[in-house]
Amino acid sequence: MIAKISSGKSTAGLIRYLYGPGRANEHTDPHLVASWDGYAPDPGRADDITAARKQLVDDLDLHVKQADRLGRAPKQHVWHCSLRAAPGDRLLDDGEWADIARRVVAATGIAPADDPDGCRWIAVRHAPDHIHIAATKVRGDLRSARHWNDYLTADRELAAIEKEYGLQRVIRGDRTAAKRPHRAEQEKALRNGQAKAARERLRT
C-alpha cells in the first residue's frame, strides 16, 4: 500500500475535487468511510450535494477559522493523504478502509488516538482500490498539528497494515542509499562545464 501526502490552502477546493468526477471521470460513487467524530456530513449520500459539501467544509475549517482570528492559522492548513492498494490486493470494504484511515491519522500525528483535540479529518472513497484522507492541520486547542516526518510514520504504519490485512508487501528502502543531486546542483555543474554534480564527484 502506497501513501502520497501533500499540503494545501483550500479545504473547499480539495472537497470539491474529492466529490467531483475527477480529472478523467475516474471518481465513481464518492462517499465518506470515516471522519473525526463519525458524524460528518457526506455529500456523496446527500440529496443536496452542494449544501452538504459546504457544511462539510465549514465543519472541517472550524478550528482553522478560530485560529485565524488569533493570527495562528498556518497558511498551508490542508493535509491530504491518498492511500492506494496494490493492483493484486483483495478488495477492501468500507469498514477496513475506515480502520486504515484512523490508524494513519493517528500514526502521523494528525489525530492521535484518544486525543480529544486531534485535527478534524475525513476519509473519502471514490474508487475500489483507494481512499483520500483530507484534514485541517489545526487542533481543537488551536495549536498546529505535530506531523513531522508524516510520510515515514505513515509508511511504517502501512507496512504493519499490509502484514495484518494480508496485503501485498511493498518493498521499502532503508534510507541508506546515497542522495541524488538536486536540480540546482545539476544546473550548477552544467554552468561550470562539469559532467557530474559536486556531491557525485566527491563521492567518487
mmCIF file with all atom_site columns, C-alpha atoms in Angstrom:
data_model
loop_
_atom_site.group_PDB
_atom_site.id
_atom_site.type_symbol
_atom_site.label_atom_id
_atom_site.label_alt_id
_atom_site.label_comp_id
_atom_site.label_asym_id
_atom_site.label_entity_id
_atom_site.label_seq_id
_atom_site.pdbx_PDB_ins_code
_atom_site.Cartn_x
_atom_site.Cartn_y
_atom_site.Cartn_z
_atom_site.occupancy
_atom_site.B_iso_or_equiv
_atom_site.pdbx_formal_charge
_atom_site.auth_seq_id
_atom_site.auth_comp_id
_atom_site.auth_asym_id
_atom_site.auth_atom_id
_atom_site.pdbx_PDB_model_num
ATOM 1   C CA . MET A 1 1   ? 0.000   0.000  0.000   1.00 0.00 ? 1   MET A CA 1
ATOM 2   C CA . ILE A 1 2   ? 1.361   3.378  -1.019  1.00 0.00 ? 2   ILE A CA 1
ATOM 3   C CA . ALA A 1 3   ? 0.738   6.761  0.634   1.00 0.00 ? 3   ALA A CA 1
ATOM 4   C CA . LYS A 1 4   ? 1.041   10.110 -1.094  1.00 0.00 ? 4   LYS A CA 1
ATOM 5   C CA . ILE A 1 5   ? 0.945   13.142 1.222   1.00 0.00 ? 5   ILE A CA 1
ATOM 6   C CA . SER A 1 6   ? 0.669   16.822 0.326   1.00 0.00 ? 6   SER A CA 1
ATOM 7   C CA . SER A 1 7   ? -0.402  20.148 1.821   1.00 0.00 ? 7   SER A CA 1
ATOM 8   C CA . GLY A 1 8   ? -2.667  22.877 0.505   1.00 0.00 ? 8   GLY A CA 1
ATOM 9   C CA . LYS A 1 9   ? -4.517  26.021 1.448   1.00 0.00 ? 9   LYS A CA 1
ATOM 10  C CA . SER A 1 10  ? -8.075  25.386 0.233   1.00 0.00 ? 10  SER A CA 1
ATOM 11  C CA . THR A 1 11  ? -10.308 22.938 2.075   1.00 0.00 ? 11  THR A CA 1
ATOM 12  C CA . ALA A 1 12  ? -13.171 23.758 -0.289  1.00 0.00 ? 12  ALA A CA 1
ATOM 13  C CA . GLY A 1 13  ? -11.013 23.037 -3.343  1.00 0.00 ? 13  GLY A CA 1
ATOM 14  C CA . LEU A 1 14  ? -9.961  19.629 -2.040  1.00 0.00 ? 14  LEU A CA 1
ATOM 15  C CA . ILE A 1 15  ? -13.509 18.631 -1.062  1.00 0.00 ? 15  ILE A CA 1
ATOM 16  C CA . ARG A 1 16  ? -14.780 19.790 -4.463  1.00 0.00 ? 16  ARG A CA 1
ATOM 17  C CA . TYR A 1 17  ? -12.177 17.546 -6.135  1.00 0.00 ? 17  TYR A CA 1
ATOM 18  C CA . LEU A 1 18  ? -12.870 14.533 -3.902  1.00 0.00 ? 18  LEU A CA 1
ATOM 19  C CA . TYR A 1 19  ? -16.607 14.651 -4.539  1.00 0.00 ? 19  TYR A CA 1
ATOM 20  C CA . GLY A 1 20  ? -16.295 15.653 -8.188  1.00 0.00 ? 20  GLY A CA 1
ATOM 21  C CA . PRO A 1 21  ? -15.939 13.486 -11.292 1.00 0.00 ? 21  PRO A CA 1
ATOM 22  C CA . GLY A 1 22  ? -12.122 13.534 -11.221 1.00 0.00 ? 22  GLY A CA 1
ATOM 23  C CA . ARG A 1 23  ? -9.794  14.673 -13.959 1.00 0.00 ? 23  ARG A CA 1
ATOM 24  C CA . ALA A 1 24  ? -10.842 11.822 -16.257 1.00 0.00 ? 24  ALA A CA 1
ATOM 25  C CA . ASN A 1 25  ? -14.225 10.858 -14.791 1.00 0.00 ? 25  ASN A CA 1
ATOM 26  C CA . GLU A 1 26  ? -12.449 8.235  -12.672 1.00 0.00 ? 26  GLU A CA 1
ATOM 27  C CA . HIS A 1 27  ? -14.316 9.048  -9.453  1.00 0.00 ? 27  HIS A CA 1
ATOM 28  C CA . THR A 1 28  ? -17.142 6.554  -9.113  1.00 0.00 ? 28  THR A CA 1
ATOM 29  C CA . ASP A 1 29  ? -19.542 6.667  -6.153  1.00 0.00 ? 29  ASP A CA 1
ATOM 30  C CA . PRO A 1 30  ? -17.555 9.067  -3.904  1.00 0.00 ? 30  PRO A CA 1
ATOM 31  C CA . HIS A 1 31  ? -18.647 8.606  -0.282  1.00 0.00 ? 31  HIS A CA 1
ATOM 32  C CA . LEU A 1 32  ? -17.406 9.032  3.265   1.00 0.00 ? 32  LEU A CA 1
ATOM 33  C CA . VAL A 1 33  ? -15.993 5.970  5.023   1.00 0.00 ? 33  VAL A CA 1
ATOM 34  C CA . ALA A 1 34  ? -14.724 7.644  8.218   1.00 0.00 ? 34  ALA A CA 1
ATOM 35  C CA . SER A 1 35  ? -14.388 11.019 9.934   1.00 0.00 ? 35  SER A CA 1
ATOM 36  C CA . TRP A 1 36  ? -13.001 12.609 13.084  1.00 0.00 ? 36  TRP A CA 1
ATOM 37  C CA . ASP A 1 37  ? -16.236 12.122 15.048  1.00 0.00 ? 37  ASP A CA 1
ATOM 38  C CA . GLY A 1 38  ? -18.276 9.743  12.891  1.00 0.00 ? 38  GLY A CA 1
ATOM 39  C CA . TYR A 1 39  ? -20.942 12.401 12.252  1.00 0.00 ? 39  TYR A CA 1
ATOM 40  C CA . ALA A 1 40  ? -19.508 14.464 9.400   1.00 0.00 ? 40  ALA A CA 1
ATOM 41  C CA . PRO A 1 41  ? -21.946 15.205 6.559   1.00 0.00 ? 41  PRO A CA 1
ATOM 42  C CA . ASP A 1 42  ? -21.459 13.051 3.468   1.00 0.00 ? 42  ASP A CA 1
ATOM 43  C CA . PRO A 1 43  ? -22.100 14.950 0.208   1.00 0.00 ? 43  PRO A CA 1
ATOM 44  C CA . GLY A 1 44  ? -21.920 11.645 -1.654  1.00 0.00 ? 44  GLY A CA 1
ATOM 45  C CA . ARG A 1 45  ? -25.055 10.417 0.114   1.00 0.00 ? 45  ARG A CA 1
ATOM 46  C CA . ALA A 1 46  ? -26.914 13.745 0.447   1.00 0.00 ? 46  ALA A CA 1
ATOM 47  C CA . ASP A 1 47  ? -29.917 14.935 -1.568  1.00 0.00 ? 47  ASP A CA 1
ATOM 48  C CA . ASP A 1 48  ? -28.401 18.417 -1.849  1.00 0.00 ? 48  ASP A CA 1
ATOM 49  C CA . ILE A 1 49  ? -24.730 17.783 -2.669  1.00 0.00 ? 49  ILE A CA 1
ATOM 50  C CA . THR A 1 50  ? -23.796 21.476 -2.791  1.00 0.00 ? 50  THR A CA 1
ATOM 51  C CA . ALA A 1 51  ? -25.261 22.255 0.646   1.00 0.00 ? 51  ALA A CA 1
ATOM 52  C CA . ALA A 1 52  ? -23.706 19.141 2.216   1.00 0.00 ? 52  ALA A CA 1
ATOM 53  C CA . ARG A 1 53  ? -20.338 19.966 0.676   1.00 0.00 ? 53  ARG A CA 1
ATOM 54  C CA . LYS A 1 54  ? -20.443 23.499 2.108   1.00 0.00 ? 54  LYS A CA 1
ATOM 55  C CA . GLN A 1 55  ? -21.433 22.178 5.536   1.00 0.00 ? 55  GLN A CA 1
ATOM 56  C CA . LEU A 1 56  ? -18.576 19.663 5.442   1.00 0.00 ? 56  LEU A CA 1
ATOM 57  C CA . VAL A 1 57  ? -16.052 22.380 4.530   1.00 0.00 ? 57  VAL A CA 1
ATOM 58  C CA . ASP A 1 58  ? -17.356 24.621 7.330   1.00 0.00 ? 58  ASP A CA 1
ATOM 59  C CA . ASP A 1 59  ? -17.071 21.777 9.843   1.00 0.00 ? 59  ASP A CA 1
ATOM 60  C CA . LEU A 1 60  ? -13.530 20.904 8.764   1.00 0.00 ? 60  LEU A CA 1
ATOM 61  C CA . ASP A 1 61  ? -12.443 24.556 8.811   1.00 0.00 ? 61  ASP A CA 1
ATOM 62  C CA . LEU A 1 62  ? -13.932 25.425 12.220  1.00 0.00 ? 62  LEU A CA 1
ATOM 63  C CA . HIS A 1 63  ? -10.652 25.384 14.177  1.00 0.00 ? 63  HIS A CA 1
ATOM 64  C CA . VAL A 1 64  ? -8.769  26.969 11.280  1.00 0.00 ? 64  VAL A CA 1
ATOM 65  C CA . LYS A 1 65  ? -11.100 29.979 11.359  1.00 0.00 ? 65  LYS A CA 1
ATOM 66  C CA . GLN A 1 66  ? -10.804 30.233 15.142  1.00 0.00 ? 66  GLN A CA 1
ATOM 67  C CA . ALA A 1 67  ? -7.005  30.106 14.958  1.00 0.00 ? 67  ALA A CA 1
ATOM 68  C CA . ASP A 1 68  ? -7.037  32.636 12.116  1.00 0.00 ? 68  ASP A CA 1
ATOM 69  C CA . ARG A 1 69  ? -8.755  35.170 14.369  1.00 0.00 ? 69  ARG A CA 1
ATOM 70  C CA . LEU A 1 70  ? -5.798  34.817 16.736  1.00 0.00 ? 70  LEU A CA 1
ATOM 71  C CA . GLY A 1 71  ? -3.293  35.042 13.884  1.00 0.00 ? 71  GLY A CA 1
ATOM 72  C CA . ARG A 1 72  ? -2.183  31.448 14.480  1.00 0.00 ? 72  ARG A CA 1
ATOM 73  C CA . ALA A 1 73  ? -3.577  29.565 11.468  1.00 0.00 ? 73  ALA A CA 1
ATOM 74  C CA . PRO A 1 74  ? -0.976  28.028 9.153   1.00 0.00 ? 74  PRO A CA 1
ATOM 75  C CA . LYS A 1 75  ? -1.093  29.212 5.526   1.00 0.00 ? 75  LYS A CA 1
ATOM 76  C CA . GLN A 1 76  ? -0.989  25.639 4.237   1.00 0.00 ? 76  GLN A CA 1
ATOM 77  C CA . HIS A 1 77  ? -3.694  24.361 6.585   1.00 0.00 ? 77  HIS A CA 1
ATOM 78  C CA . VAL A 1 78  ? -4.917  21.406 4.480   1.00 0.00 ? 78  VAL A CA 1
ATOM 79  C CA . TRP A 1 79  ? -3.356  17.935 4.851   1.00 0.00 ? 79  TRP A CA 1
ATOM 80  C CA . HIS A 1 80  ? -4.132  15.463 2.046   1.00 0.00 ? 80  HIS A CA 1
ATOM 81  C CA . CYS A 1 81  ? -3.132  11.808 2.049   1.00 0.00 ? 81  CYS A CA 1
ATOM 82  C CA . SER A 1 82  ? -4.125  9.332  -0.638  1.00 0.00 ? 82  SER A CA 1
ATOM 83  C CA . LEU A 1 83  ? -3.775  5.612  0.108   1.00 0.00 ? 83  LEU A CA 1
ATOM 84  C CA . ARG A 1 84  ? -3.797  3.091  -2.723  1.00 0.00 ? 84  ARG A CA 1
ATOM 85  C CA . ALA A 1 85  ? -3.814  -0.694 -2.543  1.00 0.00 ? 85  ALA A CA 1
ATOM 86  C CA . ALA A 1 86  ? -1.593  -2.715 -4.855  1.00 0.00 ? 86  ALA A CA 1
ATOM 87  C CA . PRO A 1 87  ? -3.209  -3.990 -8.108  1.00 0.00 ? 87  PRO A CA 1
ATOM 88  C CA . GLY A 1 88  ? -3.178  -7.614 -6.937  1.00 0.00 ? 88  GLY A CA 1
ATOM 89  C CA . ASP A 1 89  ? -4.658  -6.954 -3.487  1.00 0.00 ? 89  ASP A CA 1
ATOM 90  C CA . ARG A 1 90  ? -8.107  -8.126 -2.500  1.00 0.00 ? 90  ARG A CA 1
ATOM 91  C CA . LEU A 1 91  ? -10.914 -5.567 -2.479  1.00 0.00 ? 91  LEU A CA 1
ATOM 92  C CA . LEU A 1 92  ? -11.125 -3.915 0.931   1.00 0.00 ? 92  LEU A CA 1
ATOM 93  C CA . ASP A 1 93  ? -14.561 -2.946 2.231   1.00 0.00 ? 93  ASP A CA 1
ATOM 94  C CA . ASP A 1 94  ? -15.532 0.460  3.646   1.00 0.00 ? 94  ASP A CA 1
ATOM 95  C CA . GLY A 1 95  ? -15.027 -0.699 7.235   1.00 0.00 ? 95  GLY A CA 1
ATOM 96  C CA . GLU A 1 96  ? -11.485 -1.866 6.520   1.00 0.00 ? 96  GLU A CA 1
ATOM 97  C CA . TRP A 1 97  ? -10.626 1.399  4.752   1.00 0.00 ? 97  TRP A CA 1
ATOM 98  C CA . ALA A 1 98  ? -12.085 3.310  7.718   1.00 0.00 ? 98  ALA A CA 1
ATOM 99  C CA . ASP A 1 99  ? -9.827  1.406  10.127  1.00 0.00 ? 99  ASP A CA 1
ATOM 100 C CA . ILE A 1 100 ? -6.797  2.047  7.905   1.00 0.00 ? 100 ILE A CA 1
ATOM 101 C CA . ALA A 1 101 ? -7.606  5.782  7.744   1.00 0.00 ? 101 ALA A CA 1
ATOM 102 C CA . ARG A 1 102 ? -7.905  6.015  11.559  1.00 0.00 ? 102 ARG A CA 1
ATOM 103 C CA . ARG A 1 103 ? -4.582  4.270  12.003  1.00 0.00 ? 103 ARG A CA 1
ATOM 104 C CA . VAL A 1 104 ? -2.829  6.545  9.510   1.00 0.00 ? 104 VAL A CA 1
ATOM 105 C CA . VAL A 1 105 ? -4.102  9.820  11.017  1.00 0.00 ? 105 VAL A CA 1
ATOM 106 C CA . ALA A 1 106 ? -3.137  8.548  14.477  1.00 0.00 ? 106 ALA A CA 1
ATOM 107 C CA . ALA A 1 107 ? 0.338   7.433  13.388  1.00 0.00 ? 107 ALA A CA 1
ATOM 108 C CA . THR A 1 108 ? 1.122   10.683 11.569  1.00 0.00 ? 108 THR A CA 1
ATOM 109 C CA . GLY A 1 109 ? 0.057   12.936 14.463  1.00 0.00 ? 109 GLY A CA 1
ATOM 110 C CA . ILE A 1 110 ? -2.927  14.449 12.657  1.00 0.00 ? 110 ILE A CA 1
ATOM 111 C CA . ALA A 1 111 ? -5.384  12.873 15.091  1.00 0.00 ? 111 ALA A CA 1
ATOM 112 C CA . PRO A 1 112 ? -3.562  10.787 17.730  1.00 0.00 ? 112 PRO A CA 1
ATOM 113 C CA . ALA A 1 113 ? -5.620  8.032  19.310  1.00 0.00 ? 113 ALA A CA 1
ATOM 114 C CA . ASP A 1 114 ? -7.573  9.090  22.430  1.00 0.00 ? 114 ASP A CA 1
ATOM 115 C CA . ASP A 1 115 ? -6.749  12.765 21.842  1.00 0.00 ? 115 ASP A CA 1
ATOM 116 C CA . PRO A 1 116 ? -9.975  14.823 22.011  1.00 0.00 ? 116 PRO A CA 1
ATOM 117 C CA . ASP A 1 117 ? -8.160  17.806 20.486  1.00 0.00 ? 117 ASP A CA 1
ATOM 118 C CA . GLY A 1 118 ? -6.943  15.972 17.383  1.00 0.00 ? 118 GLY A CA 1
ATOM 119 C CA . CYS A 1 119 ? -7.425  17.621 13.996  1.00 0.00 ? 119 CYS A CA 1
ATOM 120 C CA . ARG A 1 120 ? -10.647 17.262 12.054  1.00 0.00 ? 120 ARG A CA 1
ATOM 121 C CA . TRP A 1 121 ? -10.396 14.813 9.154   1.00 0.00 ? 121 TRP A CA 1
ATOM 122 C CA . ILE A 1 122 ? -12.432 12.707 6.757   1.00 0.00 ? 122 ILE A CA 1
ATOM 123 C CA . ALA A 1 123 ? -11.704 9.686  4.555   1.00 0.00 ? 123 ALA A CA 1
ATOM 124 C CA . VAL A 1 124 ? -13.403 9.586  1.144   1.00 0.00 ? 124 VAL A CA 1
ATOM 125 C CA . ARG A 1 125 ? -13.559 6.527  -1.090  1.00 0.00 ? 125 ARG A CA 1
ATOM 126 C CA . HIS A 1 126 ? -14.355 7.144  -4.736  1.00 0.00 ? 126 HIS A CA 1
ATOM 127 C CA . ALA A 1 127 ? -12.745 4.097  -6.327  1.00 0.00 ? 127 ALA A CA 1
ATOM 128 C CA . PRO A 1 128 ? -12.491 0.435  -5.262  1.00 0.00 ? 128 PRO A CA 1
ATOM 129 C CA . ASP A 1 129 ? -8.722  0.485  -4.664  1.00 0.00 ? 129 ASP A CA 1
ATOM 130 C CA . HIS A 1 130 ? -8.025  3.741  -2.823  1.00 0.00 ? 130 HIS A CA 1
ATOM 131 C CA . ILE A 1 131 ? -9.171  6.419  -0.402  1.00 0.00 ? 131 ILE A CA 1
ATOM 132 C CA . HIS A 1 132 ? -8.266  10.034 0.248   1.00 0.00 ? 132 HIS A CA 1
ATOM 133 C CA . ILE A 1 133 ? -7.841  11.487 3.726   1.00 0.00 ? 133 ILE A CA 1
ATOM 134 C CA . ALA A 1 134 ? -8.492  15.226 3.994   1.00 0.00 ? 134 ALA A CA 1
ATOM 135 C CA . ALA A 1 135 ? -7.674  17.022 7.233   1.00 0.00 ? 135 ALA A CA 1
ATOM 136 C CA . THR A 1 136 ? -7.173  20.530 8.528   1.00 0.00 ? 136 THR A CA 1
ATOM 137 C CA . LYS A 1 137 ? -3.941  20.984 10.473  1.00 0.00 ? 137 LYS A CA 1
ATOM 138 C CA . VAL A 1 138 ? -5.322  22.980 13.419  1.00 0.00 ? 138 VAL A CA 1
ATOM 139 C CA . ARG A 1 139 ? -6.132  21.047 16.578  1.00 0.00 ? 139 ARG A CA 1
ATOM 140 C CA . GLY A 1 140 ? -9.088  21.593 18.892  1.00 0.00 ? 140 GLY A CA 1
ATOM 141 C CA . ASP A 1 141 ? -6.829  23.545 21.276  1.00 0.00 ? 141 ASP A CA 1
ATOM 142 C CA . LEU A 1 142 ? -5.936  25.783 18.272  1.00 0.00 ? 142 LEU A CA 1
ATOM 143 C CA . ARG A 1 143 ? -2.335  24.594 18.103  1.00 0.00 ? 143 ARG A CA 1
ATOM 144 C CA . SER A 1 144 ? -0.915  23.351 14.822  1.00 0.00 ? 144 SER A CA 1
ATOM 145 C CA . ALA A 1 145 ? -0.669  19.591 14.412  1.00 0.00 ? 145 ALA A CA 1
ATOM 146 C CA . ARG A 1 146 ? 2.703   17.973 15.042  1.00 0.00 ? 146 ARG A CA 1
ATOM 147 C CA . HIS A 1 147 ? 3.052   15.795 11.960  1.00 0.00 ? 147 HIS A CA 1
ATOM 148 C CA . TRP A 1 148 ? 6.798   15.853 11.311  1.00 0.00 ? 148 TRP A CA 1
ATOM 149 C CA . ASN A 1 149 ? 8.056   13.069 9.059   1.00 0.00 ? 149 ASN A CA 1
ATOM 150 C CA . ASP A 1 150 ? 4.440   12.145 8.330   1.00 0.00 ? 150 ASP A CA 1
ATOM 151 C CA . TYR A 1 151 ? 5.377   10.252 5.181   1.00 0.00 ? 151 TYR A CA 1
ATOM 152 C CA . LEU A 1 152 ? 7.760   7.991  7.124   1.00 0.00 ? 152 LEU A CA 1
ATOM 153 C CA . THR A 1 153 ? 5.374   7.422  10.025  1.00 0.00 ? 153 THR A CA 1
ATOM 154 C CA . ALA A 1 154 ? 2.546   6.669  7.588   1.00 0.00 ? 154 ALA A CA 1
ATOM 155 C CA . ASP A 1 155 ? 4.800   4.285  5.681   1.00 0.00 ? 155 ASP A CA 1
ATOM 156 C CA . ARG A 1 156 ? 5.712   2.397  8.864   1.00 0.00 ? 156 ARG A CA 1
ATOM 157 C CA . GLU A 1 157 ? 2.044   2.062  9.781   1.00 0.00 ? 157 GLU A CA 1
ATOM 158 C CA . LEU A 1 158 ? 1.171   0.891  6.262   1.00 0.00 ? 158 LEU A CA 1
ATOM 159 C CA . ALA A 1 159 ? 3.850   -1.813 6.499   1.00 0.00 ? 159 ALA A CA 1
ATOM 160 C CA . ALA A 1 160 ? 2.118   -3.123 9.648   1.00 0.00 ? 160 ALA A CA 1
ATOM 161 C CA . ILE A 1 161 ? -1.306  -2.854 7.964   1.00 0.00 ? 161 ILE A CA 1
ATOM 162 C CA . GLU A 1 162 ? -0.097  -4.854 4.953   1.00 0.00 ? 162 GLU A CA 1
ATOM 163 C CA . LYS A 1 163 ? 1.042   -7.640 7.251   1.00 0.00 ? 163 LYS A CA 1
ATOM 164 C CA . GLU A 1 164 ? -2.141  -7.687 9.360   1.00 0.00 ? 164 GLU A CA 1
ATOM 165 C CA . TYR A 1 165 ? -4.532  -7.491 6.401   1.00 0.00 ? 165 TYR A CA 1
ATOM 166 C CA . GLY A 1 166 ? -2.619  -9.977 4.256   1.00 0.00 ? 166 GLY A CA 1
ATOM 167 C CA . LEU A 1 167 ? -1.939  -7.426 1.523   1.00 0.00 ? 167 LEU A CA 1
ATOM 168 C CA . GLN A 1 168 ? 0.955   -7.286 -0.901  1.00 0.00 ? 168 GLN A CA 1
ATOM 169 C CA . ARG A 1 169 ? 4.115   -6.165 0.930   1.00 0.00 ? 169 ARG A CA 1
ATOM 170 C CA . VAL A 1 170 ? 5.680   -3.117 -0.696  1.00 0.00 ? 170 VAL A CA 1
ATOM 171 C CA . ILE A 1 171 ? 9.475   -3.219 -0.862  1.00 0.00 ? 171 ILE A CA 1
ATOM 172 C CA . ARG A 1 172 ? 10.666  -0.203 1.082   1.00 0.00 ? 172 ARG A CA 1
ATOM 173 C CA . GLY A 1 173 ? 14.068  1.419  1.119   1.00 0.00 ? 173 GLY A CA 1
ATOM 174 C CA . ASP A 1 174 ? 16.122  1.626  4.300   1.00 0.00 ? 174 ASP A CA 1
ATOM 175 C CA . ARG A 1 175 ? 17.089  5.290  3.628   1.00 0.00 ? 175 ARG A CA 1
ATOM 176 C CA . THR A 1 176 ? 20.795  4.408  3.458   1.00 0.00 ? 176 THR A CA 1
ATOM 177 C CA . ALA A 1 177 ? 21.212  4.951  -0.288  1.00 0.00 ? 177 ALA A CA 1
ATOM 178 C CA . ALA A 1 178 ? 23.217  7.944  -1.474  1.00 0.00 ? 178 ALA A CA 1
ATOM 179 C CA . LYS A 1 179 ? 21.095  11.006 -2.108  1.00 0.00 ? 179 LYS A CA 1
ATOM 180 C CA . ARG A 1 180 ? 20.725  12.130 -5.711  1.00 0.00 ? 180 ARG A CA 1
ATOM 181 C CA . PRO A 1 181 ? 21.869  15.662 -6.571  1.00 0.00 ? 181 PRO A CA 1
ATOM 182 C CA . HIS A 1 182 ? 19.198  18.340 -6.565  1.00 0.00 ? 182 HIS A CA 1
ATOM 183 C CA . ARG A 1 183 ? 18.244  20.219 -9.704  1.00 0.00 ? 183 ARG A CA 1
ATOM 184 C CA . ALA A 1 184 ? 20.184  23.310 -8.556  1.00 0.00 ? 184 ALA A CA 1
ATOM 185 C CA . GLU A 1 185 ? 23.330  21.183 -8.111  1.00 0.00 ? 185 GLU A CA 1
ATOM 186 C CA . GLN A 1 186 ? 22.929  19.690 -11.583 1.00 0.00 ? 186 GLN A CA 1
ATOM 187 C CA . GLU A 1 187 ? 22.449  23.110 -13.173 1.00 0.00 ? 187 GLU A CA 1
ATOM 188 C CA . LYS A 1 188 ? 25.482  24.496 -11.345 1.00 0.00 ? 188 LYS A CA 1
ATOM 189 C CA . ALA A 1 189 ? 27.576  21.608 -12.633 1.00 0.00 ? 189 ALA A CA 1
ATOM 190 C CA . LEU A 1 190 ? 26.412  22.332 -16.206 1.00 0.00 ? 190 LEU A CA 1
ATOM 191 C CA . ARG A 1 191 ? 27.267  26.028 -15.846 1.00 0.00 ? 191 ARG A CA 1
ATOM 192 C CA . ASN A 1 192 ? 30.762  25.075 -14.651 1.00 0.00 ? 192 ASN A CA 1
ATOM 193 C CA . GLY A 1 193 ? 31.254  22.613 -17.503 1.00 0.00 ? 193 GLY A CA 1
ATOM 194 C CA . GLN A 1 194 ? 31.182  19.572 -15.206 1.00 0.00 ? 194 GLN A CA 1
ATOM 195 C CA . ALA A 1 195 ? 29.590  16.302 -16.270 1.00 0.00 ? 195 ALA A CA 1
ATOM 196 C CA . LYS A 1 196 ? 28.557  15.460 -12.682 1.00 0.00 ? 196 LYS A CA 1
ATOM 197 C CA . ALA A 1 197 ? 27.365  17.429 -9.673  1.00 0.00 ? 197 ALA A CA 1
ATOM 198 C CA . ALA A 1 198 ? 29.867  18.174 -6.902  1.00 0.00 ? 198 ALA A CA 1
ATOM 199 C CA . ARG A 1 199 ? 28.419  15.613 -4.488  1.00 0.00 ? 199 ARG A CA 1
ATOM 200 C CA . GLU A 1 200 ? 28.762  12.847 -7.129  1.00 0.00 ? 200 GLU A CA 1
ATOM 201 C CA . ARG A 1 201 ? 32.383  13.803 -7.867  1.00 0.00 ? 201 ARG A CA 1
ATOM 202 C CA . LEU A 1 202 ? 33.246  13.904 -4.176  1.00 0.00 ? 202 LEU A CA 1
ATOM 203 C CA . ARG A 1 203 ? 31.589  10.543 -3.585  1.00 0.00 ? 203 ARG A CA 1
ATOM 204 C CA . THR A 1 204 ? 33.680  9.026  -6.377  1.00 0.00 ? 204 THR A CA 1
#
